Tab-separated table of C-alpha atoms in Angstrom:
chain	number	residue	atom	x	y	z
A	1	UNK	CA	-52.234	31.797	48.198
A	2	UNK	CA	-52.322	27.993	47.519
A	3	UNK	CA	-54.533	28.591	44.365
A	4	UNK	CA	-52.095	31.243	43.077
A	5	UNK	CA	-49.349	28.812	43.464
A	6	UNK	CA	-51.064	25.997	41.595
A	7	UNK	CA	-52.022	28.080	39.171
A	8	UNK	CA	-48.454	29.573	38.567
A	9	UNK	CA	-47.883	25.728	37.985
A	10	UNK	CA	-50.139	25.061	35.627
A	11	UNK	CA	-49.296	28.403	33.191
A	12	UNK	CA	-45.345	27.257	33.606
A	13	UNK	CA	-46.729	23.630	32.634
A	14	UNK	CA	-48.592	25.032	29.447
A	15	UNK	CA	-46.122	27.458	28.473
A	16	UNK	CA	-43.667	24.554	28.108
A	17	UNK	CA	-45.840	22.242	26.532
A	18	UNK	CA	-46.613	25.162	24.128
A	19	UNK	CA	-42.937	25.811	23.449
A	20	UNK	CA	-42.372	21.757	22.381
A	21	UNK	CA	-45.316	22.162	20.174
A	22	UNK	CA	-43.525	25.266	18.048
A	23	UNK	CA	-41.610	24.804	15.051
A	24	UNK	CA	-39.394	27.384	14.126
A	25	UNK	CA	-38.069	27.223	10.126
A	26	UNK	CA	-35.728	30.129	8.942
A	27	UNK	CA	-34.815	30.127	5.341
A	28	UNK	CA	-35.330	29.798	1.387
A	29	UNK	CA	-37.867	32.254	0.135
A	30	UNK	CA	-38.035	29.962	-2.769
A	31	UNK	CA	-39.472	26.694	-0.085
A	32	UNK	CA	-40.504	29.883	2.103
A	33	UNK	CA	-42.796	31.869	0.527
A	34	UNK	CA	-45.501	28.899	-0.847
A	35	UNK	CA	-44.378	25.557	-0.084
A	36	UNK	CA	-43.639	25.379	3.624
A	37	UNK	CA	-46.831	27.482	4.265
A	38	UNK	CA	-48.953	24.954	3.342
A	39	UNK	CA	-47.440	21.699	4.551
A	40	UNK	CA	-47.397	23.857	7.778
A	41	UNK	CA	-51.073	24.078	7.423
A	42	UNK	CA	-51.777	20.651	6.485
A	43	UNK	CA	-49.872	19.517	9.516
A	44	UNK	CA	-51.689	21.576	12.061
A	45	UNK	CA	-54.805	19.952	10.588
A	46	UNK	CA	-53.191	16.784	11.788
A	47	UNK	CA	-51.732	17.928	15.140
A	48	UNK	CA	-53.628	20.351	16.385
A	49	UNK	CA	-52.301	23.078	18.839
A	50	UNK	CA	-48.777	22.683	17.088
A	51	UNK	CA	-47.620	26.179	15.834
A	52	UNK	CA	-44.907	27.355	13.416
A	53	UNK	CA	-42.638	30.045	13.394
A	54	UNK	CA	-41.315	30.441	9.537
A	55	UNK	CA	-39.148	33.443	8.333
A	56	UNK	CA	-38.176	33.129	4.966
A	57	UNK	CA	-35.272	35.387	4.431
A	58	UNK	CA	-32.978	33.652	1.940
A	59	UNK	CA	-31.164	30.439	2.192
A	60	UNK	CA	-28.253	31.718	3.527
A	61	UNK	CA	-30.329	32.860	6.999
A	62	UNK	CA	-31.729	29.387	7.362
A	63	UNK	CA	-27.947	27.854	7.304
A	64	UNK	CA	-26.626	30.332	9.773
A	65	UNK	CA	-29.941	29.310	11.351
A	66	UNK	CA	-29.076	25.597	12.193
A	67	UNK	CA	-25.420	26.512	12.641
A	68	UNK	CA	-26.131	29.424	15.337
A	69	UNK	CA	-29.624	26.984	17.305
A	70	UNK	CA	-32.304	29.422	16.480
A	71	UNK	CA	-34.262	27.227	14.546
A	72	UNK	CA	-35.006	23.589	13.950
A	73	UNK	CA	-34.694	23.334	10.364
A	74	UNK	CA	-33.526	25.276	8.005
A	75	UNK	CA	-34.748	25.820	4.547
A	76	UNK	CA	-32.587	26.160	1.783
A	77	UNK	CA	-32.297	25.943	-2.178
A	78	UNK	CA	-28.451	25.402	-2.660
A	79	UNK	CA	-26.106	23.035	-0.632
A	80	UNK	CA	-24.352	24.456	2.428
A	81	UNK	CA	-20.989	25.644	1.407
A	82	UNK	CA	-17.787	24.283	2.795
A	83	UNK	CA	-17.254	27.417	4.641
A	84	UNK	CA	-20.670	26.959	6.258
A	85	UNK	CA	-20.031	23.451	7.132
A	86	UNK	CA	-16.719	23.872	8.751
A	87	UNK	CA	-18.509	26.941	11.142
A	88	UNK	CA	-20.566	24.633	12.119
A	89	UNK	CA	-18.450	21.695	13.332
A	90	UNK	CA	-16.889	24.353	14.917
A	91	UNK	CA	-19.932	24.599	17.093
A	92	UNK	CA	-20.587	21.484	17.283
A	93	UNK	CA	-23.363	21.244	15.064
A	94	UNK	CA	-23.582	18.610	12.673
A	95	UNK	CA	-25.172	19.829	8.948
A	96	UNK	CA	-27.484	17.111	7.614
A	97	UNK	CA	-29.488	18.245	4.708
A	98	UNK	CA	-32.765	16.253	3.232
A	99	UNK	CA	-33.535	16.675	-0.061
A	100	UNK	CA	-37.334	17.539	0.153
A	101	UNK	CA	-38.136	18.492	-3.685
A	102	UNK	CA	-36.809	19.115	-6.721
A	103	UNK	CA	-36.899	22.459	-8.765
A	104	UNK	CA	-36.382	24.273	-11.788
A	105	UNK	CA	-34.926	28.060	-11.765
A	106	UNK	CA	-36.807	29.721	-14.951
A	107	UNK	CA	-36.020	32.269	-16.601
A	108	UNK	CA	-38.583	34.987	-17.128
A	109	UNK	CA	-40.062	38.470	-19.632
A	110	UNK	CA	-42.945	40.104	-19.384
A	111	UNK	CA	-45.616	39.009	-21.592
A	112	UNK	CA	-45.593	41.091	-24.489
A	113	UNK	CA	-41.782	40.155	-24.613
A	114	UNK	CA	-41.341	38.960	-28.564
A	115	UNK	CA	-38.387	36.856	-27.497
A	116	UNK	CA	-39.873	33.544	-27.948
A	117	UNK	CA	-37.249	31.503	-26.573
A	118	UNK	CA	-32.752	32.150	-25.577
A	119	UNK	CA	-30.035	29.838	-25.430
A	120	UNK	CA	-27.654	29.261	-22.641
A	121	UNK	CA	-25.228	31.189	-23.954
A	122	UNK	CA	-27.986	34.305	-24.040
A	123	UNK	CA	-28.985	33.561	-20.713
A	124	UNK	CA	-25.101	34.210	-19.702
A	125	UNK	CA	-24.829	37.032	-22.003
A	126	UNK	CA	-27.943	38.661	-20.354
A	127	UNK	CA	-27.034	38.337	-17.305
A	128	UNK	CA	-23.482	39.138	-16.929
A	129	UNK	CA	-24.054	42.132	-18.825
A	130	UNK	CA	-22.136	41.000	-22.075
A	131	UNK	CA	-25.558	41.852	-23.854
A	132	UNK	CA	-27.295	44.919	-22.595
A	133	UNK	CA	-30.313	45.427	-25.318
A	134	UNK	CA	-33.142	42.937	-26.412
A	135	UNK	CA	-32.498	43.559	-30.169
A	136	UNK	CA	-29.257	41.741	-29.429
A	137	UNK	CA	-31.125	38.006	-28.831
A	138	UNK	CA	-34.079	38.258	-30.960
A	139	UNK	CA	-35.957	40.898	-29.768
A	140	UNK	CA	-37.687	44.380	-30.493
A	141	UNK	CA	-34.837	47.319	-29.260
A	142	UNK	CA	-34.968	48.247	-25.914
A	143	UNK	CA	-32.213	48.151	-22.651
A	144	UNK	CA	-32.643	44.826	-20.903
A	145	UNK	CA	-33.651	45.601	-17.062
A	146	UNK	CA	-31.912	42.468	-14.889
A	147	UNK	CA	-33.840	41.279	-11.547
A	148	UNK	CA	-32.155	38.445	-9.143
A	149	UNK	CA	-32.550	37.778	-6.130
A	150	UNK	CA	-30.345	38.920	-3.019
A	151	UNK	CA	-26.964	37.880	-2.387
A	152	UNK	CA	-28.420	35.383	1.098
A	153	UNK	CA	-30.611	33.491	-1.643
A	154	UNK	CA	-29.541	30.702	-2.530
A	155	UNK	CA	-31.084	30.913	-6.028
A	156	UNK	CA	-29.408	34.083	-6.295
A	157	UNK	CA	-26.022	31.536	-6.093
A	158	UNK	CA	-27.304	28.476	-8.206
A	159	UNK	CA	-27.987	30.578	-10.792
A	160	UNK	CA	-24.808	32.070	-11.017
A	161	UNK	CA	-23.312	28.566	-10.520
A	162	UNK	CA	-26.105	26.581	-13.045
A	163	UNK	CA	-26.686	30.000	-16.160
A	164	UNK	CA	-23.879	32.305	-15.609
A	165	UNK	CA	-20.384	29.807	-15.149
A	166	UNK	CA	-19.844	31.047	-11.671
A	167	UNK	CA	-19.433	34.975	-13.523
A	168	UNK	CA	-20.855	37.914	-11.730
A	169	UNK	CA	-24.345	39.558	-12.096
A	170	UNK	CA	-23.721	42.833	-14.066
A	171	UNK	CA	-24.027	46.007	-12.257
A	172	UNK	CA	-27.102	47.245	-13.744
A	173	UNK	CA	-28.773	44.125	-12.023
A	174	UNK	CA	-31.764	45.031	-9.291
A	175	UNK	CA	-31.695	42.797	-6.438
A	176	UNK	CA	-35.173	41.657	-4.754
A	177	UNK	CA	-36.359	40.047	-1.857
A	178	UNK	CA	-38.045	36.880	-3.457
A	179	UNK	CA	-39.631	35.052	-6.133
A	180	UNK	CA	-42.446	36.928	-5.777
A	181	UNK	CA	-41.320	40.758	-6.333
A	182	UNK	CA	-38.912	39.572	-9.373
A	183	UNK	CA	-42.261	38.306	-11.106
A	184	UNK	CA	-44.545	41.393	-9.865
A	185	UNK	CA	-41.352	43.689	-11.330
A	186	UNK	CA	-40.728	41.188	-14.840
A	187	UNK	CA	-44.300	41.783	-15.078
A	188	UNK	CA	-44.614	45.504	-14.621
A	189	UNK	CA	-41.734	46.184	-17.121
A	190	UNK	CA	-41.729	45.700	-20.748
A	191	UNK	CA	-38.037	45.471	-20.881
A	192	UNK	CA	-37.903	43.002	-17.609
A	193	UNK	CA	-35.669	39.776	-17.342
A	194	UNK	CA	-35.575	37.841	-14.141
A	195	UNK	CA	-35.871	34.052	-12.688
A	196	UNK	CA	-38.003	32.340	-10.437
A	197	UNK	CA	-38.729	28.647	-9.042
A	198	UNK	CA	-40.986	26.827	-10.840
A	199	UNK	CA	-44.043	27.640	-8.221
A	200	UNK	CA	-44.035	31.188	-9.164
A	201	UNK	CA	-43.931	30.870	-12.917
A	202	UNK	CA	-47.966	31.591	-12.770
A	203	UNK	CA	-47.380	34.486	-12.036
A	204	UNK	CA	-49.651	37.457	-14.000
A	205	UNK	CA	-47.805	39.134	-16.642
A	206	UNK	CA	-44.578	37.151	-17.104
A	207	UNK	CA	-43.763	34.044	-19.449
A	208	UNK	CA	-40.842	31.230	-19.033
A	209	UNK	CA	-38.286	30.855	-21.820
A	210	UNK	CA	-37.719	27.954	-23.210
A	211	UNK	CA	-33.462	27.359	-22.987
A	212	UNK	CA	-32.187	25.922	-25.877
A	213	UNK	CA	-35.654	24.273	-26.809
A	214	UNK	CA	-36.616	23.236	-23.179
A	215	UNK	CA	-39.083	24.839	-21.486
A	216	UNK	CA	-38.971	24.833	-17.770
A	217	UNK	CA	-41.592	22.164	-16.675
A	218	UNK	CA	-41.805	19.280	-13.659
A	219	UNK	CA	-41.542	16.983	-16.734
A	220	UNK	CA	-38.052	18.605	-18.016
A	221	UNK	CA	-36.849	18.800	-14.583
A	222	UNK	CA	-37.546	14.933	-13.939
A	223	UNK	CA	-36.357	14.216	-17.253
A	224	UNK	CA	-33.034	15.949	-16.642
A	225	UNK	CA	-33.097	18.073	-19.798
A	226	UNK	CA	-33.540	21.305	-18.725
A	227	UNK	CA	-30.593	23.105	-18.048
A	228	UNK	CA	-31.360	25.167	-14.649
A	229	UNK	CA	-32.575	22.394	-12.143
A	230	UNK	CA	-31.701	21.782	-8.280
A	231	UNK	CA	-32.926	19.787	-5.079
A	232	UNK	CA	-34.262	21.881	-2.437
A	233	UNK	CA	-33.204	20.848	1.061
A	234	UNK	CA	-34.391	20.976	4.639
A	235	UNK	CA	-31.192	21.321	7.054
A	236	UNK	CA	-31.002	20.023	10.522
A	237	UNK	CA	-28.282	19.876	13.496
A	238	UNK	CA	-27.885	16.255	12.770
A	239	UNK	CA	-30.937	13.386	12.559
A	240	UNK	CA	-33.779	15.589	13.629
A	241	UNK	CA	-35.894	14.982	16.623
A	242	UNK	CA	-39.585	15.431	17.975
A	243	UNK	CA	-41.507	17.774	16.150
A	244	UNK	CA	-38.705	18.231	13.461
A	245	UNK	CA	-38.587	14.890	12.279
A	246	UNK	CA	-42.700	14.392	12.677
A	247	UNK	CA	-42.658	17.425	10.090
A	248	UNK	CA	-39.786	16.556	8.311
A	249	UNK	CA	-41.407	13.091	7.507
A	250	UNK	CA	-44.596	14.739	6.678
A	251	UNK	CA	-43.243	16.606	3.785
A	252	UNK	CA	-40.926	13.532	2.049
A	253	UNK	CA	-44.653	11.424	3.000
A	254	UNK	CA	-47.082	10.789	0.722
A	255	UNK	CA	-49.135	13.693	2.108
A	256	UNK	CA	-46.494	16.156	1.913
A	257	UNK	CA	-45.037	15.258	-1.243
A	258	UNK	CA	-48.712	15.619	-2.905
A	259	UNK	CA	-48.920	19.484	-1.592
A	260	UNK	CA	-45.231	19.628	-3.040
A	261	UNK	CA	-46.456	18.616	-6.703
A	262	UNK	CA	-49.835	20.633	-6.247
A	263	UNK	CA	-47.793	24.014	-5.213
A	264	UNK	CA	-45.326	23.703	-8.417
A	265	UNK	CA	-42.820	21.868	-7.456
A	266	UNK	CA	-40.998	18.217	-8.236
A	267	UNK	CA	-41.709	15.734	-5.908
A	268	UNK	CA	-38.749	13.236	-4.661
A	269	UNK	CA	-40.059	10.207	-5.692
C-alpha cells in the first residue's frame, strides 16, 4: 500500500513537471506552418524533454488565444486590432506583441502564366474583382481564378489593408486554409492568382510577380521597396515567463533568427 502511495507521488510529480515543460502556440499559419516548427525543433535539441503544442489556425485564433489563457504565445502576422485589445483588458490580460521577423506577402500565377510582372493598381483590380480576365493586365485570355486565405488569417487582412485599400475580396474569390494550399491550387490552375509569405514562394509550379518593378525578395523587404511587407509577431499576456520567454528569446537570438533567414523569412536585425 505504501509503494502504491509513493508511486502515486511520483506520477503526480512527473506529470507536473511534464506540464511546465509544454509549450502551447496557437496561431499564424504563415509563422505556423514552417517557421515555428523548426525553432521548436531546434529548441528541443537544446532542452530536452520540453514539448510543444502548436496549432496553426490563422492569426486571429492565436489572439483569441492569449486573450481567452489557452496558450502561451500566440502567433500572428497582423497587429491585434483595437477591438481585440480592449477584450482583453477586459480580462485582464495585457497584449504585448514581439516582433519576431519580417515578411513579404507575394503575389503569385502558375508558371506558364505569360504575365511577367502587375502593378499595384492590377493587383487591386484583380483582386477586388474590377478585372475579371488575364487579357485585361497583359496576359493570354482566360477568367482569373482568386485564392486568399480565410477570413481568421491575418494575411488574409494585411493584404486587404497593404494591395487592396481596405476594399473587399470579390465574390468569385476561393478561400484556403494556408500558404500552402493557395500555392498547391495557383499551381494546379493555369488561370490561378493567389499570395503567400515569402517562405512558401518555392513552391512547385507557381512564380512571384514583380509589383511595379519589385520583386518580392528578403532584400526588397529590408530595403523597404516592395510594396506588400509586414512584421510578424509573437503575442503574450504581458512580459512572458518560464518557458515562454526561454523560447521567445531563442527565436529573436542569434540561433533563432538564423533558422528565420534559412526558412524564407527576414530576420529582425
Amino acid at each position: 500500500m505504501k509503494l502504491k502511495y509513493i508511486a502515486l507521488i511520483l506520477t503526480s510529480a512527473f506529470a507536473a513537471d511534464a506540464k511546465a515543460d509544454r509549450l502551447v502556440i496557437k496561431g499564424s499559419d504563415t509563422l505556423g506552418a514552417k517557421l515555428v516548427p523548426q525553432l521548436a525543433e531546434q529548441f528541443k535539441a537544446q532542452h530536452p524533454g520540453t514539448t510543444f503544442d502548436i496549432a496553426a489556425e490563422g492569426s486571429t485564433t492565436g489572439i483569441a488565444a492569449i486573450i481567452d489563457g489557452t496558450a502561451q504565445i500566440g502567433m500572428s502576422s497582423r497587429r491585434a486590432k483595437p477591438s481585440e485589445v480592449g477584450a482583453a483588458s477586459a480580462k485582464g490580460v495585457n497584449m504585448k506583441p514581439t516582433i519576431v521577423a519580417y515578411d513579404g506577402i507575394a503575389v503569385i500565377v502558375n508558371s506558364g502564366n505569360p504575365v511577367k510582372g502587375l502593378t499595384k493598381k492590377q493587383v487591386e483590380q484583380i483582386f477586388t474583382g474590377d478585372v475579371t480576365d488575364w487579357s485585361a493586365v497583359g496576359g493570354s485570355g482566360g477568367k482569373i481564378s482568386i485564392y486568399t486565405r480565410n477570413t481568421s488569417s491575418g494575411t488574409y487582412s494585411d493584404f486587404k489593408e497593404l494591395a487592396m485599400k481596405k476594399r473587399d475580396y470579390a465574390p468569385s474569390s476561393q478561400k484556403m486554409a494556408g500558404n500552402e494550399q493557395i500555392a498547391s491550387e495557383v499551381g494546379k490552375n493555369a488561370n490561378g492568382v493567389g499570395y503567400v509569405g515569402l517562405a512558401y514562394t518555392k513552391a512547385g509550379g507557381v512564380k512571384t510577380m514583380p509589383i511595379d518593378g519589385v520583386a518580392p525578395s528578403v532584400q526588397s523587404v529590408l530595403g523597404k521597396n516592395y510594396p506588400y511587407a509586414r512584421p510578424t509577431f509573437y503575442y503574450t499576456n504581458g512580459e512572458p515567463s518560464g518557458l515562454a520567454k526561454q523560447f521567445l528569446d531563442f527565436t529573436i537570438g542569434p540561433a533563432g533568427q538564423k533558422i528565420v533567414a534559412q526558412v524564407g523569412f527576414v530576420p529582425i536585425k
